[in-house]
mmCIF file with all atom_site columns, C-alpha atoms and ligand atoms in Angstrom:
data_model
loop_
_atom_site.group_PDB
_atom_site.id
_atom_site.type_symbol
_atom_site.label_atom_id
_atom_site.label_alt_id
_atom_site.label_comp_id
_atom_site.label_asym_id
_atom_site.label_entity_id
_atom_site.label_seq_id
_atom_site.pdbx_PDB_ins_code
_atom_site.Cartn_x
_atom_site.Cartn_y
_atom_site.Cartn_z
_atom_site.occupancy
_atom_site.B_iso_or_equiv
_atom_site.pdbx_formal_charge
_atom_site.auth_seq_id
_atom_site.auth_comp_id
_atom_site.auth_asym_id
_atom_site.auth_atom_id
_atom_site.pdbx_PDB_model_num
ATOM   1   C CA  . ILE A 1 1   ? -64.393 102.457 -110.077 1.00 0.00 ? 1   ILE A CA  1
ATOM   2   C CA  . ASP A 1 2   ? -65.070 104.910 -112.987 1.00 0.00 ? 2   ASP A CA  1
ATOM   3   C CA  . PHE A 1 3   ? -65.677 104.384 -116.775 1.00 0.00 ? 3   PHE A CA  1
ATOM   4   C CA  . LYS A 1 4   ? -64.463 106.991 -119.128 1.00 0.00 ? 4   LYS A CA  1
ATOM   5   C CA  . ILE A 1 5   ? -64.556 107.401 -122.930 1.00 0.00 ? 5   ILE A CA  1
ATOM   6   C CA  . ILE A 1 6   ? -61.077 108.667 -124.048 1.00 0.00 ? 6   ILE A CA  1
ATOM   7   C CA  . THR A 1 7   ? -60.217 109.858 -127.519 1.00 0.00 ? 7   THR A CA  1
ATOM   8   C CA  . ASN A 1 8   ? -56.931 111.021 -128.952 1.00 0.00 ? 8   ASN A CA  1
ATOM   9   C CA  . ASP A 1 9   ? -57.796 114.670 -128.243 1.00 0.00 ? 9   ASP A CA  1
ATOM   10  C CA  . GLY A 1 10  ? -54.252 115.895 -127.638 1.00 0.00 ? 10  GLY A CA  1
ATOM   11  C CA  . THR A 1 11  ? -54.633 116.448 -123.955 1.00 0.00 ? 11  THR A CA  1
ATOM   12  C CA  . HIS A 1 12  ? -52.025 115.245 -121.527 1.00 0.00 ? 12  HIS A CA  1
ATOM   13  C CA  . GLU A 1 13  ? -54.507 113.441 -119.524 1.00 0.00 ? 13  GLU A CA  1
ATOM   14  C CA  . SER A 1 14  ? -55.975 111.428 -122.360 1.00 0.00 ? 14  SER A CA  1
ATOM   15  C CA  . MET A 1 15  ? -52.464 110.593 -123.549 1.00 0.00 ? 15  MET A CA  1
ATOM   16  C CA  . LYS A 1 16  ? -51.434 109.272 -120.397 1.00 0.00 ? 16  LYS A CA  1
ATOM   17  C CA  . MET A 1 17  ? -54.536 107.159 -120.066 1.00 0.00 ? 17  MET A CA  1
ATOM   18  C CA  . LEU A 1 18  ? -54.294 105.799 -123.717 1.00 0.00 ? 18  LEU A CA  1
ATOM   19  C CA  . ILE A 1 19  ? -50.631 104.796 -123.126 1.00 0.00 ? 19  ILE A CA  1
ATOM   20  C CA  . ASP A 1 20  ? -51.598 102.891 -120.032 1.00 0.00 ? 20  ASP A CA  1
ATOM   21  C CA  . LEU A 1 21  ? -54.344 101.182 -121.957 1.00 0.00 ? 21  LEU A CA  1
ATOM   22  C CA  . LYS A 1 22  ? -52.129 100.517 -124.868 1.00 0.00 ? 22  LYS A CA  1
ATOM   23  C CA  . ASN A 1 23  ? -49.644 98.748  -122.409 1.00 0.00 ? 23  ASN A CA  1
ATOM   24  C CA  . ILE A 1 24  ? -52.456 96.627  -121.039 1.00 0.00 ? 24  ILE A CA  1
ATOM   25  C CA  . PHE A 1 25  ? -53.492 95.567  -124.543 1.00 0.00 ? 25  PHE A CA  1
ATOM   26  C CA  . ALA A 1 26  ? -49.861 94.882  -125.626 1.00 0.00 ? 26  ALA A CA  1
ATOM   27  C CA  . ARG A 1 27  ? -49.324 92.567  -122.523 1.00 0.00 ? 27  ARG A CA  1
ATOM   28  C CA  . GLN A 1 28  ? -52.742 90.796  -122.667 1.00 0.00 ? 28  GLN A CA  1
ATOM   29  C CA  . LEU A 1 29  ? -52.802 90.277  -126.410 1.00 0.00 ? 29  LEU A CA  1
ATOM   30  C CA  . PRO A 1 30  ? -49.292 89.042  -127.187 1.00 0.00 ? 30  PRO A CA  1
ATOM   31  C CA  . LYS A 1 31  ? -50.199 87.803  -130.459 1.00 0.00 ? 31  LYS A CA  1
ATOM   32  C CA  . MET A 1 32  ? -51.133 91.251  -131.641 1.00 0.00 ? 32  MET A CA  1
ATOM   33  C CA  . PRO A 1 33  ? -48.365 93.240  -133.196 1.00 0.00 ? 33  PRO A CA  1
ATOM   34  C CA  . LYS A 1 34  ? -47.566 96.103  -130.841 1.00 0.00 ? 34  LYS A CA  1
ATOM   35  C CA  . GLU A 1 35  ? -47.452 98.591  -133.701 1.00 0.00 ? 35  GLU A CA  1
ATOM   36  C CA  . TYR A 1 36  ? -50.959 97.567  -134.751 1.00 0.00 ? 36  TYR A CA  1
ATOM   37  C CA  . ILE A 1 37  ? -52.238 98.206  -131.249 1.00 0.00 ? 37  ILE A CA  1
ATOM   38  C CA  . VAL A 1 38  ? -50.569 101.615 -130.974 1.00 0.00 ? 38  VAL A CA  1
ATOM   39  C CA  . ARG A 1 39  ? -51.957 102.543 -134.343 1.00 0.00 ? 39  ARG A CA  1
ATOM   40  C CA  . LEU A 1 40  ? -55.607 101.731 -133.416 1.00 0.00 ? 40  LEU A CA  1
ATOM   41  C CA  . VAL A 1 41  ? -55.555 102.978 -129.912 1.00 0.00 ? 41  VAL A CA  1
ATOM   42  C CA  . PHE A 1 42  ? -54.298 106.429 -131.128 1.00 0.00 ? 42  PHE A CA  1
ATOM   43  C CA  . ASP A 1 43  ? -56.366 106.463 -134.346 1.00 0.00 ? 43  ASP A CA  1
ATOM   44  C CA  . ARG A 1 44  ? -58.934 109.311 -134.528 1.00 0.00 ? 44  ARG A CA  1
ATOM   45  C CA  . ASN A 1 45  ? -61.580 106.949 -135.694 1.00 0.00 ? 45  ASN A CA  1
ATOM   46  C CA  . HIS A 1 46  ? -61.260 104.775 -132.636 1.00 0.00 ? 46  HIS A CA  1
ATOM   47  C CA  . GLU A 1 47  ? -62.379 105.613 -129.087 1.00 0.00 ? 47  GLU A CA  1
ATOM   48  C CA  . SER A 1 48  ? -61.629 103.752 -125.845 1.00 0.00 ? 48  SER A CA  1
ATOM   49  C CA  . MET A 1 49  ? -63.614 103.161 -122.713 1.00 0.00 ? 49  MET A CA  1
ATOM   50  C CA  . CYS A 1 50  ? -61.360 102.688 -119.782 1.00 0.00 ? 50  CYS A CA  1
ATOM   51  C CA  . ILE A 1 51  ? -61.900 101.360 -116.395 1.00 0.00 ? 51  ILE A CA  1
ATOM   52  C CA  . ILE A 1 52  ? -60.185 103.664 -113.873 1.00 0.00 ? 52  ILE A CA  1
ATOM   53  C CA  . LYS A 1 53  ? -59.393 102.729 -110.276 1.00 0.00 ? 53  LYS A CA  1
ATOM   54  C CA  . ASP A 1 54  ? -58.609 105.204 -107.578 1.00 0.00 ? 54  ASP A CA  1
ATOM   55  C CA  . ASN A 1 55  ? -59.283 108.114 -110.048 1.00 0.00 ? 55  ASN A CA  1
ATOM   56  C CA  . THR A 1 56  ? -56.077 107.685 -112.107 1.00 0.00 ? 56  THR A CA  1
ATOM   57  C CA  . LYS A 1 57  ? -55.226 104.048 -112.536 1.00 0.00 ? 57  LYS A CA  1
ATOM   58  C CA  . VAL A 1 58  ? -56.214 102.484 -115.725 1.00 0.00 ? 58  VAL A CA  1
ATOM   59  C CA  . ILE A 1 59  ? -56.925 98.790  -115.054 1.00 0.00 ? 59  ILE A CA  1
ATOM   60  C CA  . GLY A 1 60  ? -58.566 97.661  -118.412 1.00 0.00 ? 60  GLY A CA  1
ATOM   61  C CA  . GLY A 1 61  ? -60.597 98.961  -121.293 1.00 0.00 ? 61  GLY A CA  1
ATOM   62  C CA  . ILE A 1 62  ? -62.066 98.403  -124.674 1.00 0.00 ? 62  ILE A CA  1
ATOM   63  C CA  . CYS A 1 63  ? -60.908 100.012 -127.927 1.00 0.00 ? 63  CYS A CA  1
ATOM   64  C CA  . TYR A 1 64  ? -63.634 100.369 -130.654 1.00 0.00 ? 64  TYR A CA  1
ATOM   65  C CA  . ARG A 1 65  ? -64.684 102.063 -133.767 1.00 0.00 ? 65  ARG A CA  1
ATOM   66  C CA  . LYS A 1 66  ? -68.220 103.178 -134.563 1.00 0.00 ? 66  LYS A CA  1
ATOM   67  C CA  . TYR A 1 67  ? -69.673 103.045 -138.075 1.00 0.00 ? 67  TYR A CA  1
ATOM   68  C CA  . PRO A 1 68  ? -72.535 105.434 -137.651 1.00 0.00 ? 68  PRO A CA  1
ATOM   69  C CA  . THR A 1 69  ? -74.039 105.056 -141.060 1.00 0.00 ? 69  THR A CA  1
ATOM   70  C CA  . GLN A 1 70  ? -74.076 101.375 -140.561 1.00 0.00 ? 70  GLN A CA  1
ATOM   71  C CA  . ARG A 1 71  ? -75.314 101.580 -137.016 1.00 0.00 ? 71  ARG A CA  1
ATOM   72  C CA  . PHE A 1 72  ? -72.608 99.048  -135.664 1.00 0.00 ? 72  PHE A CA  1
ATOM   73  C CA  . ALA A 1 73  ? -69.388 99.199  -133.789 1.00 0.00 ? 73  ALA A CA  1
ATOM   74  C CA  . GLU A 1 74  ? -66.413 97.021  -133.995 1.00 0.00 ? 74  GLU A CA  1
ATOM   75  C CA  . ILE A 1 75  ? -64.529 96.003  -130.795 1.00 0.00 ? 75  ILE A CA  1
ATOM   76  C CA  . ALA A 1 76  ? -60.784 96.092  -131.690 1.00 0.00 ? 76  ALA A CA  1
ATOM   77  C CA  . PHE A 1 77  ? -59.253 95.229  -128.300 1.00 0.00 ? 77  PHE A CA  1
ATOM   78  C CA  . LEU A 1 78  ? -60.542 94.467  -124.944 1.00 0.00 ? 78  LEU A CA  1
ATOM   79  C CA  . ALA A 1 79  ? -58.484 93.502  -121.746 1.00 0.00 ? 79  ALA A CA  1
ATOM   80  C CA  . ILE A 1 80  ? -58.294 93.665  -118.122 1.00 0.00 ? 80  ILE A CA  1
ATOM   81  C CA  . THR A 1 81  ? -54.930 93.948  -116.319 1.00 0.00 ? 81  THR A CA  1
ATOM   82  C CA  . ALA A 1 82  ? -53.613 90.433  -115.389 1.00 0.00 ? 82  ALA A CA  1
ATOM   83  C CA  . THR A 1 83  ? -53.942 90.691  -111.492 1.00 0.00 ? 83  THR A CA  1
ATOM   84  C CA  . LEU A 1 84  ? -57.540 91.882  -111.737 1.00 0.00 ? 84  LEU A CA  1
ATOM   85  C CA  . GLN A 1 85  ? -58.971 89.403  -114.115 1.00 0.00 ? 85  GLN A CA  1
ATOM   86  C CA  . VAL A 1 86  ? -61.878 87.156  -113.356 1.00 0.00 ? 86  VAL A CA  1
ATOM   87  C CA  . LYS A 1 87  ? -63.243 89.421  -110.630 1.00 0.00 ? 87  LYS A CA  1
ATOM   88  C CA  . GLY A 1 88  ? -66.131 90.741  -112.746 1.00 0.00 ? 88  GLY A CA  1
ATOM   89  C CA  . TYR A 1 89  ? -64.515 93.898  -114.149 1.00 0.00 ? 89  TYR A CA  1
ATOM   90  C CA  . GLY A 1 90  ? -64.669 92.604  -117.734 1.00 0.00 ? 90  GLY A CA  1
ATOM   91  C CA  . THR A 1 91  ? -68.465 92.047  -117.253 1.00 0.00 ? 91  THR A CA  1
ATOM   92  C CA  . ARG A 1 92  ? -69.103 95.443  -115.772 1.00 0.00 ? 92  ARG A CA  1
ATOM   93  C CA  . LEU A 1 93  ? -66.969 96.907  -118.526 1.00 0.00 ? 93  LEU A CA  1
ATOM   94  C CA  . MET A 1 94  ? -69.159 95.349  -121.271 1.00 0.00 ? 94  MET A CA  1
ATOM   95  C CA  . ASN A 1 95  ? -72.396 96.354  -119.683 1.00 0.00 ? 95  ASN A CA  1
ATOM   96  C CA  . LYS A 1 96  ? -71.225 99.991  -119.335 1.00 0.00 ? 96  LYS A CA  1
ATOM   97  C CA  . PHE A 1 97  ? -70.048 99.952  -122.995 1.00 0.00 ? 97  PHE A CA  1
ATOM   98  C CA  . LYS A 1 98  ? -73.509 98.645  -124.168 1.00 0.00 ? 98  LYS A CA  1
ATOM   99  C CA  . GLU A 1 99  ? -75.196 101.304 -122.206 1.00 0.00 ? 99  GLU A CA  1
ATOM   100 C CA  . HIS A 1 100 ? -73.048 103.930 -123.860 1.00 0.00 ? 100 HIS A CA  1
ATOM   101 C CA  . ILE A 1 101 ? -73.307 102.694 -127.381 1.00 0.00 ? 101 ILE A CA  1
ATOM   102 C CA  . GLN A 1 102 ? -77.002 102.186 -127.139 1.00 0.00 ? 102 GLN A CA  1
ATOM   103 C CA  . LYS A 1 103 ? -77.242 105.933 -126.773 1.00 0.00 ? 103 LYS A CA  1
ATOM   104 C CA  . GLN A 1 104 ? -75.389 106.327 -129.933 1.00 0.00 ? 104 GLN A CA  1
ATOM   105 C CA  . ASP A 1 105 ? -77.860 104.513 -131.907 1.00 0.00 ? 105 ASP A CA  1
ATOM   106 C CA  . VAL A 1 106 ? -75.551 101.564 -132.458 1.00 0.00 ? 106 VAL A CA  1
ATOM   107 C CA  . GLU A 1 107 ? -77.607 98.298  -132.987 1.00 0.00 ? 107 GLU A CA  1
ATOM   108 C CA  . TYR A 1 108 ? -74.811 95.679  -133.331 1.00 0.00 ? 108 TYR A CA  1
ATOM   109 C CA  . LEU A 1 109 ? -71.428 95.009  -131.966 1.00 0.00 ? 109 LEU A CA  1
ATOM   110 C CA  . LEU A 1 110 ? -68.834 92.986  -133.996 1.00 0.00 ? 110 LEU A CA  1
ATOM   111 C CA  . THR A 1 111 ? -65.535 91.572  -132.753 1.00 0.00 ? 111 THR A CA  1
ATOM   112 C CA  . TYR A 1 112 ? -62.972 89.052  -133.782 1.00 0.00 ? 112 TYR A CA  1
ATOM   113 C CA  . ALA A 1 113 ? -62.642 87.049  -130.535 1.00 0.00 ? 113 ALA A CA  1
ATOM   114 C CA  . ASP A 1 114 ? -59.299 85.408  -129.624 1.00 0.00 ? 114 ASP A CA  1
ATOM   115 C CA  . ASN A 1 115 ? -60.324 81.634  -129.275 1.00 0.00 ? 115 ASN A CA  1
ATOM   116 C CA  . TYR A 1 116 ? -59.630 81.679  -125.561 1.00 0.00 ? 116 TYR A CA  1
ATOM   117 C CA  . ALA A 1 117 ? -62.006 84.667  -125.228 1.00 0.00 ? 117 ALA A CA  1
ATOM   118 C CA  . ILE A 1 118 ? -64.925 83.193  -127.002 1.00 0.00 ? 118 ILE A CA  1
ATOM   119 C CA  . GLY A 1 119 ? -66.401 81.835  -123.612 1.00 0.00 ? 119 GLY A CA  1
ATOM   120 C CA  . TYR A 1 120 ? -66.198 85.378  -122.248 1.00 0.00 ? 120 TYR A CA  1
ATOM   121 C CA  . PHE A 1 121 ? -67.921 86.896  -125.235 1.00 0.00 ? 121 PHE A CA  1
ATOM   122 C CA  . ARG A 1 122 ? -70.686 84.290  -125.190 1.00 0.00 ? 122 ARG A CA  1
ATOM   123 C CA  . LYS A 1 123 ? -71.463 85.253  -121.570 1.00 0.00 ? 123 LYS A CA  1
ATOM   124 C CA  . GLN A 1 124 ? -71.729 88.814  -122.681 1.00 0.00 ? 124 GLN A CA  1
ATOM   125 C CA  . GLY A 1 125 ? -74.341 88.012  -125.208 1.00 0.00 ? 125 GLY A CA  1
ATOM   126 C CA  . PHE A 1 126 ? -72.198 87.561  -128.348 1.00 0.00 ? 126 PHE A CA  1
ATOM   127 C CA  . TYR A 1 127 ? -72.922 84.745  -130.820 1.00 0.00 ? 127 TYR A CA  1
ATOM   128 C CA  . GLN A 1 128 ? -70.886 83.340  -133.805 1.00 0.00 ? 128 GLN A CA  1
ATOM   129 C CA  . GLU A 1 129 ? -73.938 83.467  -136.010 1.00 0.00 ? 129 GLU A CA  1
ATOM   130 C CA  . ILE A 1 130 ? -73.989 86.874  -137.746 1.00 0.00 ? 130 ILE A CA  1
ATOM   131 C CA  . LYS A 1 131 ? -77.589 88.293  -137.929 1.00 0.00 ? 131 LYS A CA  1
ATOM   132 C CA  . MET A 1 132 ? -76.607 91.534  -139.434 1.00 0.00 ? 132 MET A CA  1
ATOM   133 C CA  . GLN A 1 133 ? -77.042 91.684  -143.332 1.00 0.00 ? 133 GLN A CA  1
ATOM   134 C CA  . LEU A 1 134 ? -73.637 91.094  -145.032 1.00 0.00 ? 134 LEU A CA  1
ATOM   135 C CA  . ASP A 1 135 ? -73.718 94.284  -147.026 1.00 0.00 ? 135 ASP A CA  1
ATOM   136 C CA  . ARG A 1 136 ? -74.096 96.263  -143.934 1.00 0.00 ? 136 ARG A CA  1
ATOM   137 C CA  . TRP A 1 137 ? -70.711 95.415  -142.487 1.00 0.00 ? 137 TRP A CA  1
ATOM   138 C CA  . LYS A 1 138 ? -68.664 93.467  -145.081 1.00 0.00 ? 138 LYS A CA  1
ATOM   139 C CA  . GLY A 1 139 ? -65.878 95.770  -146.346 1.00 0.00 ? 139 GLY A CA  1
ATOM   140 C CA  . PHE A 1 140 ? -66.243 98.021  -143.597 1.00 0.00 ? 140 PHE A CA  1
ATOM   141 C CA  . ILE A 1 141 ? -64.198 96.003  -141.046 1.00 0.00 ? 141 ILE A CA  1
ATOM   142 C CA  . LYS A 1 142 ? -61.114 94.104  -142.007 1.00 0.00 ? 142 LYS A CA  1
ATOM   143 C CA  . ASP A 1 143 ? -61.026 90.516  -142.437 1.00 0.00 ? 143 ASP A CA  1
ATOM   144 C CA  . TYR A 1 144 ? -58.730 88.782  -139.799 1.00 0.00 ? 144 TYR A CA  1
ATOM   145 C CA  . ASP A 1 145 ? -58.071 85.221  -139.685 1.00 0.00 ? 145 ASP A CA  1
ATOM   146 C CA  . GLY A 1 146 ? -56.712 85.147  -136.063 1.00 0.00 ? 146 GLY A CA  1
ATOM   147 C CA  . GLY A 1 147 ? -60.098 85.101  -134.496 1.00 0.00 ? 147 GLY A CA  1
ATOM   148 C CA  . THR A 1 148 ? -63.706 84.191  -134.579 1.00 0.00 ? 148 THR A CA  1
ATOM   149 C CA  . LEU A 1 149 ? -66.072 86.843  -135.746 1.00 0.00 ? 149 LEU A CA  1
ATOM   150 C CA  . MET A 1 150 ? -68.786 87.244  -133.116 1.00 0.00 ? 150 MET A CA  1
ATOM   151 C CA  . GLU A 1 151 ? -71.914 89.594  -132.902 1.00 0.00 ? 151 GLU A CA  1
ATOM   152 C CA  . CYS A 1 152 ? -73.963 91.047  -130.211 1.00 0.00 ? 152 CYS A CA  1
ATOM   153 C CA  . TYR A 1 153 ? -77.343 92.698  -130.681 1.00 0.00 ? 153 TYR A CA  1
ATOM   154 C CA  . VAL A 1 154 ? -77.819 95.888  -128.588 1.00 0.00 ? 154 VAL A CA  1
ATOM   155 C CA  . HIS A 1 155 ? -81.478 96.139  -127.850 1.00 0.00 ? 155 HIS A CA  1
ATOM   156 C CA  . PRO A 1 156 ? -82.506 99.812  -128.122 1.00 0.00 ? 156 PRO A CA  1
ATOM   157 C CA  . THR A 1 157 ? -84.581 99.857  -124.783 1.00 0.00 ? 157 THR A CA  1
ATOM   158 C CA  . ILE A 1 158 ? -82.966 97.285  -122.459 1.00 0.00 ? 158 ILE A CA  1
ATOM   159 C CA  . ASP A 1 159 ? -81.379 98.858  -119.456 1.00 0.00 ? 159 ASP A CA  1
ATOM   160 C CA  . TYR A 1 160 ? -77.770 97.548  -119.509 1.00 0.00 ? 160 TYR A CA  1
ATOM   161 C CA  . GLY A 1 161 ? -76.692 99.613  -116.512 1.00 0.00 ? 161 GLY A CA  1
ATOM   162 C CA  . ASN A 1 162 ? -75.078 98.095  -113.515 1.00 0.00 ? 162 ASN A CA  1
HETATM 163 N N1  . ACO B 2 .   ? -62.845 81.955  -121.285 1.00 0.00 ? 201 ACO B N1  1
HETATM 164 C C1  . ACO B 2 .   ? -64.085 81.587  -120.712 1.00 0.00 ? 201 ACO B C1  1
HETATM 165 N N2  . ACO B 2 .   ? -64.726 82.351  -119.779 1.00 0.00 ? 201 ACO B N2  1
HETATM 166 C C2  . ACO B 2 .   ? -64.114 83.357  -119.358 1.00 0.00 ? 201 ACO B C2  1
HETATM 167 C C3  . ACO B 2 .   ? -62.883 83.786  -119.884 1.00 0.00 ? 201 ACO B C3  1
HETATM 168 C C4  . ACO B 2 .   ? -62.245 83.105  -120.883 1.00 0.00 ? 201 ACO B C4  1
HETATM 169 N N3  . ACO B 2 .   ? -61.018 83.542  -121.387 1.00 0.00 ? 201 ACO B N3  1
HETATM 170 N N4  . ACO B 2 .   ? -62.457 85.008  -119.189 1.00 0.00 ? 201 ACO B N4  1
HETATM 171 C C5  . ACO B 2 .   ? -63.526 85.234  -118.298 1.00 0.00 ? 201 ACO B C5  1
HETATM 172 N N5  . ACO B 2 .   ? -64.420 84.233  -118.395 1.00 0.00 ? 201 ACO B N5  1
HETATM 173 C C6  . ACO B 2 .   ? -65.638 84.031  -117.616 1.00 0.00 ? 201 ACO B C6  1
HETATM 174 C C7  . ACO B 2 .   ? -65.552 84.273  -116.180 1.00 0.00 ? 201 ACO B C7  1
HETATM 175 O O1  . ACO B 2 .   ? -65.251 82.985  -115.603 1.00 0.00 ? 201 ACO B O1  1
HETATM 176 C C8  . ACO B 2 .   ? -66.898 84.850  -115.953 1.00 0.00 ? 201 ACO B C8  1
HETATM 177 O O2  . ACO B 2 .   ? -67.840 83.668  -115.833 1.00 0.00 ? 201 ACO B O2  1
HETATM 178 P P1  . ACO B 2 .   ? -68.930 83.748  -114.633 1.00 0.00 ? 201 ACO B P1  1
HETATM 179 O O3  . ACO B 2 .   ? -69.803 85.043  -114.914 1.00 0.00 ? 201 ACO B O3  1
HETATM 180 O O4  . ACO B 2 .   ? -69.792 82.499  -114.985 1.00 0.00 ? 201 ACO B O4  1
HETATM 181 O O5  . ACO B 2 .   ? -68.221 83.746  -113.373 1.00 0.00 ? 201 ACO B O5  1
HETATM 182 C C9  . ACO B 2 .   ? -67.201 85.628  -117.021 1.00 0.00 ? 201 ACO B C9  1
HETATM 183 O O6  . ACO B 2 .   ? -66.425 85.270  -118.145 1.00 0.00 ? 201 ACO B O6  1
HETATM 184 C C10 . ACO B 2 .   ? -66.904 87.160  -116.797 1.00 0.00 ? 201 ACO B C10 1
HETATM 185 O O7  . ACO B 2 .   ? -65.612 87.151  -116.093 1.00 0.00 ? 201 ACO B O7  1
HETATM 186 P P2  . ACO B 2 .   ? -65.057 88.695  -115.648 1.00 0.00 ? 201 ACO B P2  1
HETATM 187 O O8  . ACO B 2 .   ? -64.546 88.491  -114.298 1.00 0.00 ? 201 ACO B O8  1
HETATM 188 O O9  . ACO B 2 .   ? -66.112 89.757  -115.895 1.00 0.00 ? 201 ACO B O9  1
HETATM 189 O O10 . ACO B 2 .   ? -63.961 88.792  -116.881 1.00 0.00 ? 201 ACO B O10 1
HETATM 190 P P3  . ACO B 2 .   ? -62.734 89.490  -116.698 1.00 0.00 ? 201 ACO B P3  1
HETATM 191 O O11 . ACO B 2 .   ? -62.603 90.619  -115.781 1.00 0.00 ? 201 ACO B O11 1
HETATM 192 O O12 . ACO B 2 .   ? -61.499 88.680  -116.446 1.00 0.00 ? 201 ACO B O12 1
HETATM 193 O O13 . ACO B 2 .   ? -62.491 90.033  -118.247 1.00 0.00 ? 201 ACO B O13 1
HETATM 194 C C11 . ACO B 2 .   ? -61.308 89.390  -120.137 1.00 0.00 ? 201 ACO B C11 1
HETATM 195 C C12 . ACO B 2 .   ? -62.504 89.143  -119.329 1.00 0.00 ? 201 ACO B C12 1
HETATM 196 C C13 . ACO B 2 .   ? -61.426 90.902  -120.783 1.00 0.00 ? 201 ACO B C13 1
HETATM 197 C C14 . ACO B 2 .   ? -61.301 88.399  -121.331 1.00 0.00 ? 201 ACO B C14 1
HETATM 198 C C15 . ACO B 2 .   ? -60.012 89.400  -119.471 1.00 0.00 ? 201 ACO B C15 1
HETATM 199 O O14 . ACO B 2 .   ? -59.978 88.047  -118.870 1.00 0.00 ? 201 ACO B O14 1
HETATM 200 C C16 . ACO B 2 .   ? -58.701 89.577  -120.261 1.00 0.00 ? 201 ACO B C16 1
HETATM 201 O O15 . ACO B 2 .   ? -58.257 90.714  -120.368 1.00 0.00 ? 201 ACO B O15 1
HETATM 202 N N6  . ACO B 2 .   ? -58.157 88.574  -120.863 1.00 0.00 ? 201 ACO B N6  1
HETATM 203 C C17 . ACO B 2 .   ? -57.000 88.522  -121.634 1.00 0.00 ? 201 ACO B C17 1
HETATM 204 C C18 . ACO B 2 .   ? -57.075 89.436  -122.845 1.00 0.00 ? 201 ACO B C18 1
HETATM 205 C C19 . ACO B 2 .   ? -58.240 88.873  -123.858 1.00 0.00 ? 201 ACO B C19 1
HETATM 206 O O16 . ACO B 2 .   ? -58.311 87.740  -123.981 1.00 0.00 ? 201 ACO B O16 1
HETATM 207 N N7  . ACO B 2 .   ? -58.946 89.825  -124.390 1.00 0.00 ? 201 ACO B N7  1
HETATM 208 C C20 . ACO B 2 .   ? -60.084 89.455  -125.300 1.00 0.00 ? 201 ACO B C20 1
HETATM 209 C C21 . ACO B 2 .   ? -59.408 89.241  -126.706 1.00 0.00 ? 201 ACO B C21 1
HETATM 210 S S1  . ACO B 2 .   ? -60.369 89.362  -128.081 1.00 0.00 ? 201 ACO B S1  1
HETATM 211 C C22 . ACO B 2 .   ? -60.435 91.041  -128.406 1.00 0.00 ? 201 ACO B C22 1
HETATM 212 O O17 . ACO B 2 .   ? -59.721 91.793  -127.867 1.00 0.00 ? 201 ACO B O17 1
HETATM 213 C C23 . ACO B 2 .   ? -61.375 91.442  -129.313 1.00 0.00 ? 201 ACO B C23 1
#
C-alpha cells in the first residue's frame, strides 16, 4: 500500500489516477452531483491523497483544499472503494493525511460530513463543535446543507504516522 499526493499537473499518470479516484467518489457519494466531483478533483486549488494498491490500483483517497493563509484545510471528498471498506484503510488514509498536512503548517481540518460518515469522522478525532474562530474560515469554504460541519485539530508535534 502506498499513499501519494496527486495534483492535476497534466501528466498522463496523474490524470489516470485522478479519473480512478473521481470514479470511486462518484460511486460512493451518490448524492453528490458528478459534475461537482469532477470539477473539484481536477481543480488546480485541490489536491488528492490516493491510496494505491499493487503500485497502480487506486482504492480510495481524499480530495482537499488548503487555505495556507488561514492555516486550515477543507476535506471535500473521502472514500474507499466498496469492496475494501471497513478494513482499516480509511483510518490509515486519515493518519497519513494528518501526517502530511501537519508538515504544511495546517492547524485545523474542516469537512461537511455525510450523516452516515459522522461516526467514522468522530473516530478520527473530528468534532461537531468548531473551535476555530469564525472569521478564520467563514466565507472561505462554501456553506453546504447536505452535511454536518466537523473539525479536527492537527497537533503540531504529535506523530500521526502509522
Ligand atoms: N459510520 C460509523 N462508523 C464507521 C463508518 C460509518 N459510516 N465507516 C467506518 N466506520 C468505523 C469502522 O467501524 C471503524 O471502527 P473501529 O475502528 O471501531 O473498528 C472505523 O470507523 C474506521 O474504519 P475503517 O475500516 O478505517 O474505515 P473505511 O476504510 O471503511 O473508510 C469511509 C471509511 C471512508 C467512510 C468508507 O467507509 C467509505 O468510503 N464510505 C462511503 C463514502 C463516504 O461515506 N465517505 C465520507 C463522506 S463525507 C465526505 O466525503 C466529506
